[in-house]
Short mmCIF file of C-alpha atoms and ligand atoms in Angstrom, two decimals:
data_model
loop_
_atom_site.label_atom_id
_atom_site.label_comp_id
_atom_site.label_asym_id
_atom_site.label_seq_id
_atom_site.Cartn_x
_atom_site.Cartn_y
_atom_site.Cartn_z
CA MET A 11 -20.93 63.48 -36.04
CA LYS A 12 -17.40 63.09 -37.32
CA ASN A 13 -16.35 61.94 -33.84
CA ALA A 14 -19.21 59.47 -33.69
CA ASN A 15 -18.12 57.95 -37.02
CA LEU A 16 -14.52 57.69 -35.86
CA LEU A 17 -15.64 56.00 -32.65
CA GLN A 18 -17.80 53.54 -34.60
CA THR A 19 -14.85 52.71 -36.90
CA ARG A 20 -12.65 52.05 -33.89
CA ILE A 21 -15.26 49.88 -32.23
CA ASP A 22 -15.65 47.87 -35.45
CA ALA A 23 -11.87 47.43 -35.66
CA LEU A 24 -11.76 46.33 -32.01
CA LEU A 25 -14.52 43.77 -32.56
CA ASN A 26 -12.66 42.47 -35.61
CA VAL A 27 -9.54 41.64 -33.61
CA LEU A 28 -11.45 39.90 -30.80
CA SER A 29 -11.56 36.14 -31.03
CA GLU A 30 -14.43 36.09 -28.56
CA ASP A 31 -18.08 36.53 -29.52
CA VAL A 32 -19.80 39.70 -28.40
CA LEU A 33 -23.53 40.27 -27.98
CA ILE A 34 -25.32 43.38 -26.84
CA LEU A 35 -28.52 42.47 -25.06
CA SER A 36 -31.44 44.63 -24.01
CA GLN A 37 -32.79 44.47 -20.45
CA GLN A 38 -35.56 42.20 -21.76
CA GLY A 39 -33.08 39.77 -23.33
CA THR A 40 -33.33 40.85 -26.97
CA ILE A 41 -30.14 40.55 -29.03
CA ILE A 42 -29.50 44.11 -30.24
CA PHE A 43 -26.12 43.44 -31.79
CA SER A 44 -23.80 40.48 -32.36
CA SER A 45 -20.21 40.13 -33.48
CA HIS A 46 -18.30 36.91 -34.05
CA ASN A 47 -15.33 36.29 -36.25
CA ASP A 48 -13.51 32.98 -36.31
CA SER A 49 -14.89 31.65 -33.03
CA ALA A 50 -15.34 27.89 -32.66
CA ILE A 51 -19.02 28.40 -31.88
CA PRO A 52 -21.11 28.36 -35.09
CA TRP A 53 -23.48 31.21 -34.37
CA GLY A 54 -24.61 31.74 -37.94
CA GLY A 55 -24.83 35.20 -39.50
CA ALA A 56 -25.19 38.32 -37.38
CA ASP A 57 -28.46 39.07 -39.22
CA GLU A 58 -29.93 35.81 -37.96
CA LEU A 59 -29.28 36.73 -34.35
CA THR A 60 -30.19 40.40 -34.27
CA GLY A 61 -33.71 41.00 -33.01
CA LYS A 62 -34.06 37.49 -31.56
CA GLN A 63 -34.90 36.80 -27.91
CA LEU A 64 -32.52 34.77 -25.73
CA THR A 65 -35.15 32.04 -25.58
CA ASP A 66 -35.18 31.84 -29.42
CA ILE A 67 -31.50 30.86 -29.45
CA PHE A 68 -30.49 29.40 -26.10
CA PRO A 69 -31.92 26.34 -24.34
CA GLY A 70 -34.36 27.29 -21.55
CA ALA A 71 -31.95 26.77 -18.65
CA ILE A 72 -29.15 28.82 -20.25
CA ALA A 73 -31.56 31.54 -21.40
CA SER A 74 -32.83 31.98 -17.85
CA GLN A 75 -29.25 32.02 -16.49
CA LEU A 76 -28.39 34.75 -19.00
CA GLN A 77 -31.52 36.73 -18.14
CA GLY A 78 -30.55 36.42 -14.45
CA MET A 79 -27.10 37.79 -15.30
CA ILE A 80 -28.62 40.71 -17.23
CA ASP A 81 -30.89 41.56 -14.27
CA LYS A 82 -28.04 41.37 -11.77
CA SER A 83 -25.55 43.19 -13.96
CA LEU A 84 -27.98 46.09 -14.49
CA GLY A 85 -29.38 45.99 -10.95
CA LEU A 86 -26.00 46.00 -9.22
CA ASN A 87 -24.19 47.87 -12.01
CA GLN A 88 -21.39 45.32 -12.03
CA LEU A 89 -19.58 42.75 -14.13
CA MET A 90 -21.07 39.23 -13.99
CA VAL A 91 -19.05 36.13 -14.93
CA LYS A 92 -20.30 32.55 -15.39
CA GLU A 93 -18.95 29.36 -16.91
CA VAL A 94 -21.56 27.51 -18.95
CA LEU A 95 -21.51 24.25 -20.94
CA PHE A 96 -22.82 24.53 -24.52
CA ASP A 97 -23.98 21.02 -25.29
CA PRO A 98 -25.28 20.63 -28.87
CA THR A 99 -27.61 17.80 -27.83
CA GLU A 100 -29.50 20.38 -25.75
CA PHE A 101 -28.53 23.49 -27.69
CA ILE A 102 -30.69 22.84 -30.75
CA TYR A 103 -29.88 26.15 -32.46
CA LEU A 104 -26.13 25.42 -32.44
CA GLN A 105 -26.77 21.80 -33.43
CA GLN A 106 -28.63 23.08 -36.48
CA GLN A 107 -25.62 25.29 -37.28
CA GLY A 108 -23.44 22.15 -37.35
CA MET A 109 -21.96 22.09 -33.83
CA VAL A 110 -21.07 18.51 -32.88
CA GLU A 111 -18.87 18.64 -29.77
CA SER A 112 -19.88 20.41 -26.59
CA CYS A 113 -17.73 23.25 -25.33
CA TRP A 114 -17.30 25.26 -22.14
CA VAL A 115 -17.69 29.00 -22.45
CA GLU A 116 -17.04 31.87 -20.08
CA ILE A 117 -19.77 34.47 -20.25
CA ARG A 118 -18.90 37.99 -19.06
CA MET A 119 -21.60 40.59 -18.89
CA ALA A 120 -21.13 44.28 -18.13
CA PRO A 121 -23.78 47.00 -17.98
CA SER A 122 -23.73 49.56 -20.73
CA SER A 123 -25.04 52.98 -19.75
CA GLY A 124 -27.48 54.86 -21.95
CA ASP A 125 -31.13 55.76 -22.24
CA GLU A 126 -32.11 52.18 -22.91
CA PRO A 127 -30.47 49.81 -20.43
CA SER A 128 -28.44 47.07 -22.12
CA VAL A 129 -25.48 44.82 -21.38
CA VAL A 130 -22.37 43.90 -23.35
CA CYS A 131 -21.90 40.14 -23.22
CA ARG A 132 -18.59 38.49 -24.14
CA ILE A 133 -18.66 34.74 -24.80
CA GLU A 134 -15.27 33.00 -24.81
CA ASP A 135 -14.64 29.34 -25.64
CA ILE A 136 -12.64 28.07 -22.62
CA SER A 137 -12.73 24.33 -23.46
CA ARG A 138 -8.92 24.15 -23.81
CA ARG A 139 -8.36 25.89 -20.47
CA LYS A 140 -10.84 23.52 -18.82
CA MET A 141 -9.12 20.49 -20.34
CA ALA A 142 -5.69 21.71 -19.21
CA GLN A 143 -7.06 22.20 -15.68
CA ARG A 144 -8.49 18.66 -15.70
CA GLU A 145 -5.24 17.17 -17.02
CA SER A 146 -3.12 18.98 -14.47
CA SER A 147 -5.37 17.78 -11.64
CA GLN A 148 -5.26 14.22 -13.06
CA ILE A 149 -1.46 14.08 -13.07
CA GLN A 150 -1.56 14.92 -9.37
CA ARG A 151 -3.87 12.00 -8.58
CA ASP A 152 -3.36 8.30 -7.97
CA LEU A 153 -5.60 6.39 -10.38
CA LEU A 154 -6.47 3.50 -8.04
CA THR A 155 -7.48 5.42 -4.93
CA GLY A 156 -8.21 8.88 -6.35
CA MET A 157 -5.96 10.41 -3.68
CA TYR A 158 -3.20 12.93 -4.41
CA ASN A 159 0.17 11.44 -5.39
CA ARG A 160 3.76 12.20 -4.39
CA ARG A 161 4.06 14.85 -7.11
CA ALA A 162 1.22 16.77 -5.44
CA LEU A 163 2.49 16.20 -1.91
CA MET A 164 6.06 17.49 -2.20
CA PRO A 165 5.29 21.17 -2.97
CA VAL A 166 2.62 21.20 -0.24
CA LEU A 167 5.12 19.72 2.22
CA ALA A 168 7.74 22.30 1.19
CA GLN A 169 5.22 25.11 1.66
CA SER A 170 4.12 23.78 5.02
CA ILE A 171 7.75 23.59 6.18
CA ALA A 172 8.41 27.17 5.01
CA GLN A 173 5.34 28.38 6.88
CA ALA A 174 6.24 26.46 10.02
CA ILE A 175 9.75 27.94 9.99
CA ARG A 176 8.46 31.45 9.37
CA TYR A 177 5.88 31.41 12.13
CA ASP A 178 7.87 29.29 14.56
CA TRP A 179 5.47 26.39 14.25
CA VAL A 180 6.21 22.73 13.78
CA CYS A 181 4.88 20.04 11.43
CA SER A 182 5.22 16.29 11.00
CA LEU A 183 5.02 13.78 8.19
CA MET A 184 3.65 10.28 8.62
CA LEU A 185 4.34 7.45 6.13
CA ILE A 186 1.89 4.56 6.34
CA ASP A 187 2.87 1.38 4.53
CA VAL A 188 0.83 -1.84 4.14
CA ASP A 189 2.84 -4.79 5.48
CA SER A 190 3.58 -7.64 3.04
CA LEU A 191 1.34 -6.43 0.23
CA ARG A 192 3.36 -8.58 -2.19
CA LEU A 193 2.47 -11.69 -0.19
CA ILE A 194 -1.21 -10.68 0.01
CA ASN A 195 -1.24 -10.11 -3.78
CA ASP A 196 0.39 -13.49 -4.36
CA GLN A 197 -1.80 -15.45 -1.93
CA ARG A 198 -5.17 -13.68 -2.25
CA GLY A 199 -4.93 -12.02 -5.63
CA TRP A 200 -4.18 -8.49 -6.90
CA ASP A 201 -7.85 -7.49 -6.48
CA VAL A 202 -7.68 -8.07 -2.75
CA GLY A 203 -4.48 -5.97 -2.63
CA ASP A 204 -6.33 -3.24 -4.51
CA GLN A 205 -9.27 -3.42 -2.10
CA ILE A 206 -6.91 -3.01 0.85
CA LEU A 207 -5.30 0.08 -0.70
CA LYS A 208 -8.71 1.59 -1.52
CA ARG A 209 -10.23 0.92 1.91
CA LEU A 210 -7.12 2.21 3.64
CA ALA A 211 -7.21 5.39 1.51
CA GLU A 212 -10.90 5.99 2.29
CA SER A 213 -10.40 5.38 6.02
CA LEU A 214 -7.32 7.61 6.21
CA ASN A 215 -9.25 10.30 4.36
CA SER A 216 -12.05 10.15 6.94
CA LEU A 217 -9.67 10.03 9.88
CA LYS A 218 -7.37 12.89 8.92
CA ARG A 219 -7.99 16.45 10.06
CA THR A 220 -9.17 19.00 7.48
CA ALA A 221 -5.77 20.71 7.40
CA ASP A 222 -3.86 17.43 6.94
CA PHE A 223 -2.77 16.42 3.43
CA LEU A 224 -3.12 12.79 2.35
CA ALA A 225 -1.31 11.30 -0.65
CA ARG A 226 -0.45 7.87 -2.02
CA VAL A 227 3.31 7.98 -2.21
CA GLY A 228 4.49 4.52 -3.06
CA GLU A 229 3.30 1.20 -4.35
CA ASP A 230 1.91 0.14 -1.00
CA GLY A 231 1.85 3.30 1.08
CA PHE A 232 0.42 6.70 1.91
CA ALA A 233 1.72 9.89 3.47
CA ILE A 234 -0.12 12.31 5.70
CA LEU A 235 1.31 15.77 6.24
CA LEU A 236 0.35 16.92 9.73
CA PRO A 237 0.63 20.71 10.11
CA GLU A 238 1.15 22.12 13.62
CA THR A 239 1.98 18.68 14.97
CA ASN A 240 5.04 17.97 17.11
CA ALA A 241 6.85 14.63 17.42
CA GLU A 242 4.78 13.44 20.36
CA GLN A 243 1.49 14.39 18.69
CA GLY A 244 2.74 12.74 15.47
CA ILE A 245 3.21 9.43 17.28
CA LEU A 246 -0.29 9.78 18.81
CA ALA A 247 -1.71 10.37 15.32
CA ALA A 248 0.14 7.25 14.11
CA GLU A 249 -1.38 5.24 16.99
CA ARG A 250 -4.83 6.36 15.88
CA VAL A 251 -4.10 5.16 12.34
CA ARG A 252 -2.83 1.80 13.58
CA ASN A 253 -5.96 1.35 15.76
CA MET A 254 -8.14 2.23 12.79
CA VAL A 255 -6.41 -0.40 10.64
CA SER A 256 -6.81 -2.95 13.41
CA ASP A 257 -10.57 -2.17 13.51
CA LEU A 258 -10.74 -2.46 9.71
CA SER A 259 -9.10 -5.88 9.90
CA ALA A 260 -11.12 -7.20 12.84
CA PRO A 261 -13.07 -10.42 12.06
CA ASN A 262 -16.40 -8.73 12.92
CA SER A 263 -15.71 -5.61 10.80
CA GLY A 264 -17.82 -6.95 7.95
CA THR A 265 -14.85 -7.45 5.62
CA ASP A 266 -12.49 -10.35 5.19
CA ILE A 267 -9.52 -8.11 4.51
CA ALA A 268 -6.97 -8.50 7.27
CA PHE A 269 -3.78 -6.51 7.08
CA THR A 270 -1.42 -4.43 9.19
CA VAL A 271 0.55 -1.26 8.55
CA SER A 272 3.89 0.14 9.60
CA ILE A 273 4.19 3.86 10.22
CA GLY A 274 7.25 6.11 10.16
CA VAL A 275 6.94 9.65 11.50
CA ALA A 276 9.34 12.56 10.95
CA THR A 277 9.07 15.97 12.58
CA LEU A 278 10.54 19.29 11.43
CA THR A 279 13.98 19.76 12.94
CA GLY A 280 14.63 23.43 12.24
CA GLU A 281 15.44 26.05 9.66
CA ASP A 282 17.76 23.81 7.63
CA ASP A 283 15.19 21.09 7.19
CA SER A 284 13.62 20.37 3.78
CA ALA A 285 10.78 18.37 2.26
CA GLU A 286 13.17 15.74 0.82
CA SER A 287 15.06 15.39 4.10
CA MET A 288 11.86 15.04 6.14
CA PHE A 289 10.53 12.47 3.71
CA ASN A 290 13.80 10.49 3.90
CA ARG A 291 13.74 10.49 7.71
CA ALA A 292 10.13 9.25 7.74
CA GLU A 293 11.19 6.53 5.29
CA SER A 294 14.13 5.49 7.50
CA SER A 295 11.76 5.23 10.48
CA LEU A 296 9.44 3.13 8.34
CA GLN A 297 12.29 0.79 7.38
CA LEU A 298 13.07 0.36 11.08
CA CYS A 299 9.46 -0.78 11.63
CA LYS A 300 9.76 -3.26 8.75
CA GLN A 301 13.04 -4.65 10.16
CA GLN A 302 11.24 -5.25 13.43
CA GLY A 303 8.61 -7.37 11.67
CA GLY A 304 6.00 -4.74 10.68
CA ASN A 305 2.87 -3.53 12.46
CA GLN A 306 5.06 -0.98 14.27
CA ILE A 307 5.36 2.77 14.72
CA SER A 308 8.66 4.60 14.75
CA GLY A 309 9.40 8.31 14.96
CA SER A 310 12.40 10.51 14.35
CA GLU A 311 12.97 14.23 14.82
N1 GTP B 479 -2.78 -4.78 -5.36
C1 GTP B 479 -1.88 -3.87 -5.71
N2 GTP B 479 -0.58 -4.16 -5.55
C2 GTP B 479 0.32 -3.24 -5.93
C3 GTP B 479 -0.05 -2.00 -6.47
N3 GTP B 479 1.06 -1.29 -6.76
C4 GTP B 479 2.09 -2.07 -6.43
N4 GTP B 479 1.67 -3.25 -5.92
C5 GTP B 479 2.44 -4.39 -5.46
O1 GTP B 479 2.73 -4.15 -4.10
C6 GTP B 479 3.89 -4.93 -3.78
C7 GTP B 479 4.81 -4.10 -2.93
O2 GTP B 479 5.88 -4.92 -2.58
P1 GTP B 479 6.99 -4.51 -1.58
O3 GTP B 479 7.48 -3.13 -1.89
O4 GTP B 479 8.00 -5.62 -1.53
O5 GTP B 479 6.26 -4.37 -0.21
P2 GTP B 479 5.60 -5.45 0.74
O6 GTP B 479 5.40 -6.76 0.10
O7 GTP B 479 4.37 -4.78 1.28
O8 GTP B 479 6.69 -5.57 1.84
P3 GTP B 479 6.91 -4.60 3.05
O9 GTP B 479 6.53 -3.22 2.59
O10 GTP B 479 8.36 -4.72 3.36
O11 GTP B 479 6.02 -5.05 4.15
C8 GTP B 479 4.52 -5.39 -5.08
O12 GTP B 479 4.25 -6.75 -5.26
C9 GTP B 479 3.78 -4.55 -6.12
O13 GTP B 479 3.65 -5.25 -7.33
C10 GTP B 479 -1.46 -1.73 -6.63
O14 GTP B 479 -1.88 -0.67 -7.07
N5 GTP B 479 -2.32 -2.69 -6.24
#
């Protein structure tokens, strides 16, 4: 008995230091116990929750998700984890407790052994983590086209080079640059320039292989990292891009956007090569195309 009291005291102390909310739920979805301290979710008093059914508190869809987790957790005897949005416009109980803004929570459920099957359910507010994830993915994206940007490309290129060196593979980088975008902007308007960049991005995205990595890397250009592609294959890939652009610009293509691109290709030279150096070589090849009047392809090892 003394031991049981000591254990209970320790459990209470543990629950007090947790910032997450903890529920113990019966197999039928009755709240047997609840603990919440200074969590952002306004659950109300523990007395209000104890003895209630999931469906008394949670909106129908969430209640049935939780019941599904209880069944699986007990059936498979394993931890279940789910991310769920608590939206006060649908979560009437929390709305009544004063919740205004929706929040993402991570729900973890583990079976608790005993005569009467139950689960321990930990509910953690993960809104900040979610927001940080969204922000970090946004800073890696180009706002106009939605494609990755140079910041996202460079570590992927470095990793691809390291892998290629390690496994004795090769890889190439292709820079695709719209010719005379400044002139198009000036003569046809910035919107037309934007349309060209968006259509080019979409078309490159459809054309590229799954393993390729597409990014907008400059004002008027894109890069495609081509893993396992040698110099010759890189030039062939560039030809495909140029043909695609020529189809996009054809008078019968259904659009009135005519433009050309120049493409510089660089291929991994060896162990001493780096992402910056490969990018610079692709850029030099691109400049060569521009000096020759645009609508060209140029490659360098
Ligand atoms: N429409 C549009 N134009 C942009 C965007 N970002 C930059 N630009 C413009 O794109 C133009 C790029 O000019 P330049 O770098 O001289 O390139 P260019 O006129 O295509 O010349 P070349 O690359 O040498 O063929 C500039 O006028 C920029 O203001 C954008 O998101 N949308």
